[in-house]
PDB file of C-alpha atoms in Angstrom:
ATOM      1  CA  MET A 129     -60.770  -8.194   0.186  1.00 42.00           C
ATOM      2  CA  THR A 130     -59.900 -10.544   3.055  1.00 43.00           C
ATOM      3  CA  ARG A 131     -58.885  -8.790   6.221  1.00 50.00           C
ATOM      4  CA  LEU A 132     -56.082 -10.212   8.322  1.00 44.00           C
ATOM      5  CA  SER A 133     -56.625 -10.745  12.014  1.00 51.00           C
ATOM      6  CA  PRO A 134     -54.318  -8.851  14.349  1.00 49.00           C
ATOM      7  CA  LEU A 135     -52.469 -12.093  15.046  1.00 45.00           C
ATOM      8  CA  SER A 136     -52.061 -12.897  11.337  1.00 47.00           C
ATOM      9  CA  LEU A 137     -50.913  -9.344  10.639  1.00 45.00           C
ATOM     10  CA  LEU A 138     -48.344  -9.596  13.420  1.00 47.00           C
ATOM     11  CA  GLN A 139     -47.109 -12.912  12.054  1.00 45.00           C
ATOM     12  CA  ALA A 140     -46.799 -11.427   8.555  1.00 42.00           C
ATOM     13  CA  VAL A 141     -44.832  -8.442   9.838  1.00 42.00           C
ATOM     14  CA  MET A 142     -42.558 -10.711  11.855  1.00 45.00           C
ATOM     15  CA  GLY A 143     -41.984 -12.820   8.771  1.00 43.00           C
ATOM     16  CA  ILE A 144     -40.958  -9.764   6.776  1.00 43.00           C
ATOM     17  CA  ILE A 145     -38.607  -8.681   9.546  1.00 43.00           C
ATOM     18  CA  VAL A 146     -37.012 -12.130   9.629  1.00 36.00           C
ATOM     19  CA  VAL A 147     -36.472 -12.018   5.851  1.00 35.00           C
ATOM     20  CA  LEU A 148     -34.967  -8.544   6.055  1.00 40.00           C
ATOM     21  CA  LEU A 149     -32.645  -9.598   8.858  1.00 39.00           C
ATOM     22  CA  TRP A 150     -31.586 -12.623   6.838  1.00 35.00           C
ATOM     23  CA  VAL A 151     -30.821 -10.416   3.805  1.00 36.00           C
ATOM     24  CA  VAL A 152     -28.792  -7.994   5.916  1.00 39.00           C
ATOM     25  CA  ALA A 153     -26.854 -10.852   7.494  1.00 38.00           C
ATOM     26  CA  ALA A 154     -26.234 -12.443   4.112  1.00 36.00           C
ATOM     27  CA  ARG A 155     -24.925  -9.178   2.723  1.00 43.00           C
ATOM     28  CA  ALA A 156     -22.694  -8.696   5.741  1.00 47.00           C
ATOM     29  CA  ASP A 157     -21.133 -12.089   5.050  1.00 56.00           C
ATOM     30  CA  GLU A 158     -20.532 -11.293   1.390  1.00 74.00           C
ATOM     31  CA  ALA A 159     -17.012 -10.338   0.333  1.00 81.00           C
ATOM     32  CA  PRO A 160     -16.794  -6.730  -0.903  1.00 92.00           C
ATOM     33  CA  SER A 161     -17.495  -6.333  -4.605  1.00 93.00           C
ATOM     34  CA  ARG A 162     -17.231  -2.539  -5.110  1.00 97.00           C
ATOM     35  CA  ILE A 163     -13.766  -1.642  -3.881  1.00 98.00           C
ATOM     36  CA  VAL A 164     -11.870   1.632  -4.083  1.00 98.00           C
ATOM     37  CA  SER A 165      -8.152   0.851  -4.023  1.00 98.00           C
ATOM     38  CA  VAL A 166      -5.958   3.576  -2.552  1.00 97.00           C
ATOM     39  CA  GLY A 167      -2.241   3.054  -3.070  1.00 97.00           C
ATOM     40  CA  GLY A 168      -0.377   1.629  -6.032  1.00 97.00           C
ATOM     41  CA  ALA A 169       0.967  -1.331  -4.041  1.00 97.00           C
ATOM     42  CA  ILE A 170      -2.555  -2.390  -3.052  1.00 98.00           C
ATOM     43  CA  THR A 171      -3.893  -2.066  -6.594  1.00 98.00           C
ATOM     44  CA  GLU A 172      -1.046  -4.160  -7.992  1.00 98.00           C
ATOM     45  CA  ILE A 173      -1.785  -6.896  -5.471  1.00 98.00           C
ATOM     46  CA  VAL A 174      -5.505  -6.918  -6.308  1.00 98.00           C
ATOM     47  CA  TYR A 175      -4.671  -7.376  -9.996  1.00 98.00           C
ATOM     48  CA  ALA A 176      -2.043 -10.028  -9.246  1.00 98.00           C
ATOM     49  CA  LEU A 177      -4.667 -11.947  -7.262  1.00 98.00           C
ATOM     50  CA  GLY A 178      -6.989 -11.844 -10.287  1.00 98.00           C
ATOM     51  CA  GLU A 179      -9.644  -9.895  -8.356  1.00 98.00           C
ATOM     52  CA  GLU A 180      -9.570  -6.695 -10.403  1.00 98.00           C
ATOM     53  CA  ASP A 181     -13.224  -7.033 -11.463  1.00 98.00           C
ATOM     54  CA  ARG A 182     -14.152  -5.930  -7.946  1.00 98.00           C
ATOM     55  CA  LEU A 183     -12.423  -2.560  -8.290  1.00 98.00           C
ATOM     56  CA  VAL A 184     -14.584   0.473  -9.066  1.00 98.00           C
ATOM     57  CA  ALA A 185     -12.014   3.252  -8.563  1.00 98.00           C
ATOM     58  CA  ARG A 186      -8.357   3.866  -7.718  1.00 98.00           C
ATOM     59  CA  ASP A 187      -6.051   6.664  -6.590  1.00 97.00           C
ATOM     60  CA  THR A 188      -3.460   8.532  -8.656  1.00 97.00           C
ATOM     61  CA  THR A 189      -0.544   6.349  -7.547  1.00 96.00           C
ATOM     62  CA  SER A 190      -2.297   3.257  -8.918  1.00 97.00           C
ATOM     63  CA  ASN A 191      -0.784   3.413 -12.394  1.00 96.00           C
ATOM     64  CA  TYR A 192       0.066  -0.263 -12.886  1.00 97.00           C
ATOM     65  CA  PRO A 193      -1.027  -2.365 -14.618  1.00 97.00           C
ATOM     66  CA  ALA A 194      -2.136  -0.131 -17.464  1.00 97.00           C
ATOM     67  CA  ALA A 195      -5.694  -1.469 -17.218  1.00 97.00           C
ATOM     68  CA  ALA A 196      -6.019   0.263 -13.831  1.00 98.00           C
ATOM     69  CA  LEU A 197      -5.848   3.642 -15.554  1.00 98.00           C
ATOM     70  CA  ALA A 198      -9.320   3.036 -16.987  1.00 98.00           C
ATOM     71  CA  LEU A 199     -10.812   3.159 -13.474  1.00 98.00           C
ATOM     72  CA  PRO A 200     -12.170   6.444 -12.056  1.00 97.00           C
ATOM     73  CA  ASN A 201      -9.493   8.434 -10.222  1.00 97.00           C
ATOM     74  CA  VAL A 202     -10.348   9.584  -6.668  1.00 96.00           C
ATOM     75  CA  GLY A 203      -7.227  11.695  -6.138  1.00 96.00           C
ATOM     76  CA  TYR A 204      -3.765  11.344  -4.665  1.00 96.00           C
ATOM     77  CA  ILE A 205      -3.408   8.889  -1.758  1.00 95.00           C
ATOM     78  CA  ARG A 206      -2.828  11.694   0.784  1.00 95.00           C
ATOM     79  CA  ARG A 207      -5.311  14.105  -0.829  1.00 96.00           C
ATOM     80  CA  LEU A 208      -8.353  11.944  -1.482  1.00 95.00           C
ATOM     81  CA  SER A 209     -11.604  13.386  -2.769  1.00 94.00           C
ATOM     82  CA  PRO A 210     -14.452  12.126  -0.529  1.00 95.00           C
ATOM     83  CA  GLU A 211     -16.957  13.133  -3.185  1.00 95.00           C
ATOM     84  CA  GLY A 212     -15.088  11.141  -5.807  1.00 95.00           C
ATOM     85  CA  VAL A 213     -14.941   8.082  -3.552  1.00 96.00           C
ATOM     86  CA  LEU A 214     -18.643   8.225  -2.669  1.00 96.00           C
ATOM     87  CA  SER A 215     -19.675   8.797  -6.298  1.00 96.00           C
ATOM     88  CA  VAL A 216     -18.751   5.200  -7.196  1.00 97.00           C
ATOM     89  CA  ASN A 217     -20.903   3.761  -4.379  1.00 96.00           C
ATOM     90  CA  PRO A 218     -18.181   1.579  -2.807  1.00 97.00           C
ATOM     91  CA  ASP A 219     -18.742  -1.125  -0.221  1.00 96.00           C
ATOM     92  CA  LEU A 220     -15.082  -0.961   0.855  1.00 97.00           C
ATOM     93  CA  ILE A 221     -12.081   1.339   0.719  1.00 97.00           C
ATOM     94  CA  LEU A 222      -8.839  -0.641   0.757  1.00 97.00           C
ATOM     95  CA  ALA A 223      -6.002   1.754   1.493  1.00 97.00           C
ATOM     96  CA  GLU A 224      -2.299   1.844   2.142  1.00 96.00           C
ATOM     97  CA  GLU A 225      -1.187   3.104   5.525  1.00 93.00           C
ATOM     98  CA  GLY A 226      -1.228   6.910   5.706  1.00 92.00           C
ATOM     99  CA  ALA A 227      -4.086   7.584   3.279  1.00 94.00           C
ATOM    100  CA  GLY A 228      -5.810  10.888   3.917  1.00 93.00           C
ATOM    101  CA  PRO A 229      -6.124  13.710   4.678  1.00 95.00           C
ATOM    102  CA  PRO A 230      -7.754  13.078   8.082  1.00 94.00           C
ATOM    103  CA  GLU A 231     -10.774  15.242   7.283  1.00 95.00           C
ATOM    104  CA  ALA A 232     -11.456  13.208   4.142  1.00 94.00           C
ATOM    105  CA  VAL A 233     -11.246   9.966   6.119  1.00 93.00           C
ATOM    106  CA  GLU A 234     -13.660  11.402   8.717  1.00 94.00           C
ATOM    107  CA  LEU A 235     -16.195  12.281   6.023  1.00 93.00           C
ATOM    108  CA  LEU A 236     -16.003   8.772   4.594  1.00 93.00           C
ATOM    109  CA  GLN A 237     -16.447   7.277   8.058  1.00 91.00           C
ATOM    110  CA  GLU A 238     -19.505   9.476   8.603  1.00 93.00           C
ATOM    111  CA  ALA A 239     -20.887   8.107   5.333  1.00 93.00           C
ATOM    112  CA  ALA A 240     -20.497   4.600   6.816  1.00 93.00           C
ATOM    113  CA  VAL A 241     -18.142   3.376   4.114  1.00 93.00           C
ATOM    114  CA  PRO A 242     -15.883   0.649   5.578  1.00 95.00           C
ATOM    115  CA  MET A 243     -12.187   1.458   5.257  1.00 95.00           C
ATOM    116  CA  ILE A 244      -9.386  -1.023   5.860  1.00 96.00           C
ATOM    117  CA  GLU A 245      -5.836   0.304   6.136  1.00 96.00           C
ATOM    118  CA  VAL A 246      -3.098  -2.109   5.064  1.00 97.00           C
ATOM    119  CA  ALA A 247       0.206  -1.811   6.937  1.00 95.00           C
ATOM    120  CA  GLY A 248       3.207  -0.467   5.079  1.00 92.00           C
ATOM    121  CA  GLY A 249       6.860  -1.387   5.432  1.00 95.00           C
ATOM    122  CA  TYR A 250       9.870  -1.776   3.164  1.00 96.00           C
ATOM    123  CA  SER A 251      11.101  -5.281   3.953  1.00 96.00           C
ATOM    124  CA  GLN A 252      10.563  -8.515   2.085  1.00 96.00           C
ATOM    125  CA  GLN A 253       8.368  -9.754   4.934  1.00 97.00           C
ATOM    126  CA  ALA A 254       6.278  -6.584   4.772  1.00 97.00           C
ATOM    127  CA  ILE A 255       5.515  -7.301   1.116  1.00 98.00           C
ATOM    128  CA  LEU A 256       4.377 -10.849   1.897  1.00 98.00           C
ATOM    129  CA  ASP A 257       2.271  -9.664   4.838  1.00 98.00           C
ATOM    130  CA  ARG A 258       0.640  -7.038   2.611  1.00 98.00           C
ATOM    131  CA  ILE A 259      -0.266  -9.659   0.015  1.00 98.00           C
ATOM    132  CA  ARG A 260      -1.837 -11.927   2.628  1.00 98.00           C
ATOM    133  CA  THR A 261      -3.762  -9.058   4.224  1.00 98.00           C
ATOM    134  CA  VAL A 262      -5.295  -7.979   0.921  1.00 98.00           C
ATOM    135  CA  ALA A 263      -6.143 -11.574   0.030  1.00 98.00           C
ATOM    136  CA  ASP A 264      -7.822 -12.126   3.399  1.00 97.00           C
ATOM    137  CA  VAL A 265      -9.901  -8.960   3.012  1.00 96.00           C
ATOM    138  CA  LEU A 266     -10.992 -10.135  -0.432  1.00 97.00           C
ATOM    139  CA  ASP A 267     -11.773 -13.570   1.030  1.00 97.00           C
ATOM    140  CA  VAL A 268      -9.306 -15.352  -1.273  1.00 97.00           C
ATOM    141  CA  PRO A 269      -6.664 -16.535   1.242  1.00 97.00           C
ATOM    142  CA  ASP A 270      -5.540 -19.458  -0.919  1.00 98.00           C
ATOM    143  CA  LYS A 271      -4.787 -17.112  -3.793  1.00 98.00           C
ATOM    144  CA  GLY A 272      -2.885 -14.945  -1.336  1.00 98.00           C
ATOM    145  CA  GLU A 273      -0.698 -17.822  -0.177  1.00 98.00           C
ATOM    146  CA  ASP A 274       0.069 -18.809  -3.767  1.00 98.00           C
ATOM    147  CA  LEU A 275       0.980 -15.247  -4.726  1.00 98.00           C
ATOM    148  CA  ALA A 276       3.065 -14.753  -1.569  1.00 98.00           C
ATOM    149  CA  ALA A 277       4.998 -17.950  -2.308  1.00 98.00           C
ATOM    150  CA  ARG A 278       5.768 -16.826  -5.878  1.00 98.00           C
ATOM    151  CA  VAL A 279       6.824 -13.345  -4.787  1.00 98.00           C
ATOM    152  CA  LYS A 280       9.009 -14.751  -1.994  1.00 98.00           C
ATOM    153  CA  ALA A 281      10.807 -17.015  -4.463  1.00 98.00           C
ATOM    154  CA  ASP A 282      11.317 -14.158  -6.925  1.00 98.00           C
ATOM    155  CA  LEU A 283      12.699 -11.915  -4.181  1.00 98.00           C
ATOM    156  CA  ALA A 284      15.147 -14.587  -3.052  1.00 98.00           C
ATOM    157  CA  ILE A 285      16.499 -14.991  -6.585  1.00 98.00           C
ATOM    158  CA  ALA A 286      16.780 -11.231  -7.134  1.00 98.00           C
ATOM    159  CA  VAL A 287      18.606 -10.593  -3.847  1.00 97.00           C
ATOM    160  CA  ALA A 288      20.963 -13.551  -4.310  1.00 97.00           C
ATOM    161  CA  ALA A 289      22.029 -12.140  -7.687  1.00 97.00           C
ATOM    162  CA  THR A 290      23.332  -8.959  -6.003  1.00 96.00           C
ATOM    163  CA  GLU A 291      25.819 -10.775  -3.763  1.00 93.00           C
ATOM    164  CA  GLY A 292      29.444  -9.944  -4.494  1.00 89.00           C
ATOM    165  CA  LEU A 293      28.669  -6.925  -6.689  1.00 88.00           C
ATOM    166  CA  ASP A 294      30.441  -3.584  -6.263  1.00 88.00           C
ATOM    167  CA  GLU A 295      28.661  -1.675  -3.499  1.00 91.00           C
ATOM    168  CA  LYS A 296      28.212   1.747  -5.028  1.00 96.00           C
ATOM    169  CA  ARG A 297      27.208   4.780  -2.998  1.00 97.00           C
ATOM    170  CA  VAL A 298      23.817   5.924  -4.233  1.00 98.00           C
ATOM    171  CA  LEU A 299      22.190   9.307  -3.627  1.00 98.00           C
ATOM    172  CA  PHE A 300      18.427   9.218  -4.147  1.00 98.00           C
ATOM    173  CA  ILE A 301      17.091  12.680  -4.992  1.00 97.00           C
ATOM    174  CA  LEU A 302      13.377  13.214  -4.548  1.00 95.00           C
ATOM    175  CA  SER A 303      13.405  16.812  -5.801  1.00 92.00           C
ATOM    176  CA  MET A 304      15.661  19.823  -6.252  1.00 91.00           C
ATOM    177  CA  GLN A 305      13.254  22.736  -6.262  1.00 85.00           C
ATOM    178  CA  GLY A 306      15.022  26.058  -5.960  1.00 84.00           C
ATOM    179  CA  GLY A 307      18.353  24.271  -6.066  1.00 85.00           C
ATOM    180  CA  ARG A 308      17.703  22.515  -2.738  1.00 92.00           C
ATOM    181  CA  ILE A 309      18.413  18.797  -2.873  1.00 95.00           C
ATOM    182  CA  MET A 310      15.724  16.722  -1.116  1.00 96.00           C
ATOM    183  CA  ALA A 311      17.319  13.325  -0.500  1.00 97.00           C
ATOM    184  CA  ALA A 312      16.391  10.001   1.077  1.00 98.00           C
ATOM    185  CA  GLY A 313      17.794   9.146   4.478  1.00 97.00           C
ATOM    186  CA  ASP A 314      17.226   6.235   6.840  1.00 97.00           C
ATOM    187  CA  GLU A 315      13.970   4.257   7.080  1.00 96.00           C
ATOM    188  CA  THR A 316      12.791   5.220   3.605  1.00 97.00           C
ATOM    189  CA  SER A 317      11.611   3.169   0.667  1.00 97.00           C
ATOM    190  CA  ALA A 318      14.531   4.539  -1.342  1.00 98.00           C
ATOM    191  CA  GLN A 319      17.127   3.376   1.182  1.00 98.00           C
ATOM    192  CA  ALA A 320      15.471  -0.041   1.358  1.00 98.00           C
ATOM    193  CA  ILE A 321      15.520  -0.645  -2.397  1.00 98.00           C
ATOM    194  CA  ILE A 322      19.114   0.599  -2.645  1.00 98.00           C
ATOM    195  CA  ASP A 323      20.144  -1.876   0.058  1.00 97.00           C
ATOM    196  CA  LEU A 324      18.259  -4.753  -1.576  1.00 97.00           C
ATOM    197  CA  ALA A 325      19.886  -3.960  -4.933  1.00 97.00           C
ATOM    198  CA  GLY A 326      23.349  -4.248  -3.411  1.00 96.00           C
ATOM    199  CA  GLY A 327      24.099  -0.538  -3.109  1.00 96.00           C
ATOM    200  CA  GLU A 328      24.705   1.773  -0.147  1.00 97.00           C
ATOM    201  CA  ASN A 329      22.737   4.889   0.644  1.00 97.00           C
ATOM    202  CA  ALA A 330      25.195   7.749   0.242  1.00 97.00           C
ATOM    203  CA  VAL A 331      23.660   9.747   3.103  1.00 97.00           C
ATOM    204  CA  SER A 332      22.496   8.673   6.542  1.00 94.00           C
ATOM    205  CA  GLY A 333      22.059   9.945  10.071  1.00 94.00           C
ATOM    206  CA  PHE A 334      18.545  11.272   9.520  1.00 96.00           C
ATOM    207  CA  VAL A 335      15.148   9.668   9.018  1.00 97.00           C
ATOM    208  CA  GLY A 336      12.923  10.287   6.009  1.00 97.00           C
ATOM    209  CA  PHE A 337      13.407  12.760   3.179  1.00 97.00           C
ATOM    210  CA  LYS A 338      15.221  15.991   4.034  1.00 97.00           C
ATOM    211  CA  PRO A 339      17.016  18.822   2.249  1.00 96.00           C
ATOM    212  CA  LEU A 340      20.801  18.454   2.250  1.00 97.00           C
ATOM    213  CA  THR A 341      23.414  21.122   2.734  1.00 96.00           C
ATOM    214  CA  ASP A 342      26.029  21.537   0.033  1.00 95.00           C
ATOM    215  CA  GLU A 343      28.599  20.168   2.460  1.00 96.00           C
ATOM    216  CA  ALA A 344      26.543  17.003   3.065  1.00 96.00           C
ATOM    217  CA  ILE A 345      26.191  16.433  -0.666  1.00 96.00           C
ATOM    218  CA  THR A 346      29.905  16.850  -1.243  1.00 96.00           C
ATOM    219  CA  LEU A 347      30.778  14.537   1.652  1.00 96.00           C
ATOM    220  CA  SER A 348      28.302  11.900   0.436  1.00 96.00           C
ATOM    221  CA  GLY A 349      30.805  10.710  -2.151  1.00 96.00           C
ATOM    222  CA  ALA A 350      27.900   9.582  -4.321  1.00 97.00           C
ATOM    223  CA  ASP A 351      28.935   7.251  -7.132  1.00 97.00           C
ATOM    224  CA  VAL A 352      25.434   7.253  -8.656  1.00 97.00           C
ATOM    225  CA  ILE A 353      22.477   9.649  -8.577  1.00 97.00           C
ATOM    226  CA  LEU A 354      19.119   7.850  -8.443  1.00 97.00           C
ATOM    227  CA  LEU A 355      15.899   9.545  -9.528  1.00 96.00           C
ATOM    228  CA  MET A 356      12.309   8.708 -10.292  1.00 95.00           C
ATOM    229  CA  ASP A 357      11.722   8.768 -14.037  1.00 91.00           C
ATOM    230  CA  ARG A 358       9.638  11.905 -14.389  1.00 77.00           C
ATOM    231  CA  THR A 359       8.757  14.161 -17.277  1.00 64.00           C
ATOM    232  CA  GLY A 360       7.514  17.717 -17.656  1.00 55.00           C
ATOM    233  CA  ASP A 361       7.990  20.202 -14.820  1.00 52.00           C
ATOM    234  CA  HIS A 362       9.053  17.430 -12.434  1.00 62.00           C
ATOM    235  CA  GLY A 363      11.797  16.095 -14.674  1.00 73.00           C
ATOM    236  CA  ILE A 364      15.459  16.761 -13.893  1.00 83.00           C
ATOM    237  CA  THR A 365      18.029  16.588 -16.673  1.00 87.00           C
ATOM    238  CA  ASN A 366      21.650  15.547 -16.189  1.00 91.00           C
ATOM    239  CA  GLU A 367      22.680  19.098 -17.024  1.00 92.00           C
ATOM    240  CA  GLN A 368      20.478  20.494 -14.261  1.00 88.00           C
ATOM    241  CA  LEU A 369      21.770  17.927 -11.801  1.00 92.00           C
ATOM    242  CA  PHE A 370      25.452  18.522 -12.294  1.00 94.00           C
ATOM    243  CA  ALA A 371      25.104  22.280 -12.679  1.00 94.00           C
ATOM    244  CA  HIS A 372      24.472  22.184  -8.933  1.00 94.00           C
ATOM    245  CA  PRO A 373      27.824  23.166  -7.383  1.00 94.00           C
ATOM    246  CA  ALA A 374      27.828  20.417  -4.754  1.00 95.00           C
ATOM    247  CA  LEU A 375      26.612  17.640  -7.045  1.00 96.00           C
ATOM    248  CA  GLY A 376      29.118  18.760  -9.657  1.00 95.00           C
ATOM    249  CA  VAL A 377      32.056  17.600  -7.545  1.00 96.00           C
ATOM    250  CA  THR A 378      30.725  14.138  -6.672  1.00 97.00           C
ATOM    251  CA  PRO A 379      32.163  11.002  -8.288  1.00 97.00           C
ATOM    252  CA  ALA A 380      28.762  10.606 -10.014  1.00 97.00           C
ATOM    253  CA  ALA A 381      29.357  13.871 -11.872  1.00 96.00           C
ATOM    254  CA  GLN A 382      32.755  12.760 -13.091  1.00 95.00           C
ATOM    255  CA  THR A 383      31.258   9.621 -14.664  1.00 95.00           C
ATOM    256  CA  GLN A 384      27.824  11.114 -15.462  1.00 95.00           C
ATOM    257  CA  SER A 385      26.280   8.229 -13.537  1.00 96.00           C
ATOM    258  CA  VAL A 386      22.526   8.798 -13.290  1.00 96.00           C
ATOM    259  CA  VAL A 387      19.853   6.100 -12.977  1.00 97.00           C
ATOM    260  CA  ARG A 388      16.165   6.808 -13.499  1.00 96.00           C
ATOM    261  CA  MET A 389      13.420   4.306 -12.684  1.00 97.00           C
ATOM    262  CA  ASP A 390       9.645   4.242 -12.604  1.00 96.00           C
ATOM    263  CA  GLY A 391       8.628   5.489  -9.163  1.00 95.00           C
ATOM    264  CA  MET A 392       5.992   2.873  -8.341  1.00 96.00           C
ATOM    265  CA  LEU A 393       8.159   0.012  -9.560  1.00 97.00           C
ATOM    266  CA  MET A 394      11.128   1.216  -7.537  1.00 97.00           C
ATOM    267  CA  LEU A 395       9.433   2.398  -4.345  1.00 97.00           C
ATOM    268  CA  GLY A 396       6.093   0.553  -4.288  1.00 96.00           C
ATOM    269  CA  PHE A 397       7.260  -2.557  -2.412  1.00 98.00           C
ATOM    270  CA  SER A 398       4.619  -4.811  -3.875  1.00 97.00           C
ATOM    271  CA  VAL A 399       4.471  -7.745  -6.275  1.00 98.00           C
ATOM    272  CA  ARG A 400       7.043  -6.218  -8.676  1.00 98.00           C
ATOM    273  CA  THR A 401       9.790  -5.525  -6.167  1.00 98.00           C
ATOM    274  CA  ALA A 402      11.934  -8.444  -7.328  1.00 98.00           C
ATOM    275  CA  GLN A 403      11.952  -6.882 -10.790  1.00 98.00           C
ATOM    276  CA  ALA A 404      12.858  -3.516  -9.244  1.00 98.00           C
ATOM    277  CA  ILE A 405      15.795  -5.070  -7.377  1.00 98.00           C
ATOM    278  CA  THR A 406      17.132  -6.701 -10.529  1.00 98.00           C
ATOM    279  CA  ASP A 407      16.657  -3.616 -12.721  1.00 98.00           C
ATOM    280  CA  LEU A 408      18.265  -1.283 -10.195  1.00 98.00           C
ATOM    281  CA  SER A 409      21.146  -3.631  -9.446  1.00 97.00           C
ATOM    282  CA  GLN A 410      21.971  -3.977 -13.133  1.00 97.00           C
ATOM    283  CA  ALA A 411      21.692  -0.218 -13.673  1.00 96.00           C
ATOM    284  CA  LEU A 412      24.001   0.528 -10.736  1.00 96.00           C
ATOM    285  CA  GLN A 413      26.624  -1.876 -12.037  1.00 93.00           C
ATOM    286  CA  ALA A 414      26.416  -0.384 -15.528  1.00 93.00           C
ATOM    287  CA  ALA A 415      26.599   3.217 -14.296  1.00 90.00           C
ATOM    288  CA  GLY A 416      29.920   4.849 -15.023  1.00 72.00           C
ATOM    289  CA  SER A 417      31.194   1.945 -17.115  1.00 69.00           C
TER     290      SER A 417
END
């Protein structure tokens, strides 16, 4: 066997190092191909961009399109399972703002898994910004611009169709456990979609979702009760709603005006929001008629 001189051996080692550095650099330049999508809005955008083949897992809120349900589930957006995320060997976690809990995020950071948080927001511009951000991360900016343009046009048509409609007072109820009404106030996704659909939030003066007093419910003068379309233990029937003494005296109770919509469609603020605006606007106008 031929022995290499020290100089030749050094040159060979240096050559290997150069190759390895080139491979690492090449991989660093590659767009992510094993992505965990956390947040239904993000997942919908990835599919709308035609980049779904790069997804290897999703969170519980990612329930649209139906094909996404075939992906491994890594838990609820705010209660992620680090073990579940790491089990799919991702090269990127693409998450909506507020994903967690913090200890889960810390564990993923310690495992050196890159995580990009996409800003939230409930305006039309926020939706377009979210689309462009996801497209840039996936290295398909042209697709992002095309999708943003289509969504912007759809939103404009949907909002224009609500002009001149009766502005009904809408009370969005998140839950009513123990008879306590948890409702949407200012700066919430529910208020934003109600406004876009041509309605008026029946309660205000507080930020976020809070329990209401019976007096506040009565004074809301709600024409329509808006709920997420849930089943099982989380479902609320009309009978349960209007058996509540305060809800029972609202205008909505007199006309039995209740609207139920898919939660992600209504509150996701993603590529389907124009459809949500149209569906909700039509439902509000039909309520009580």
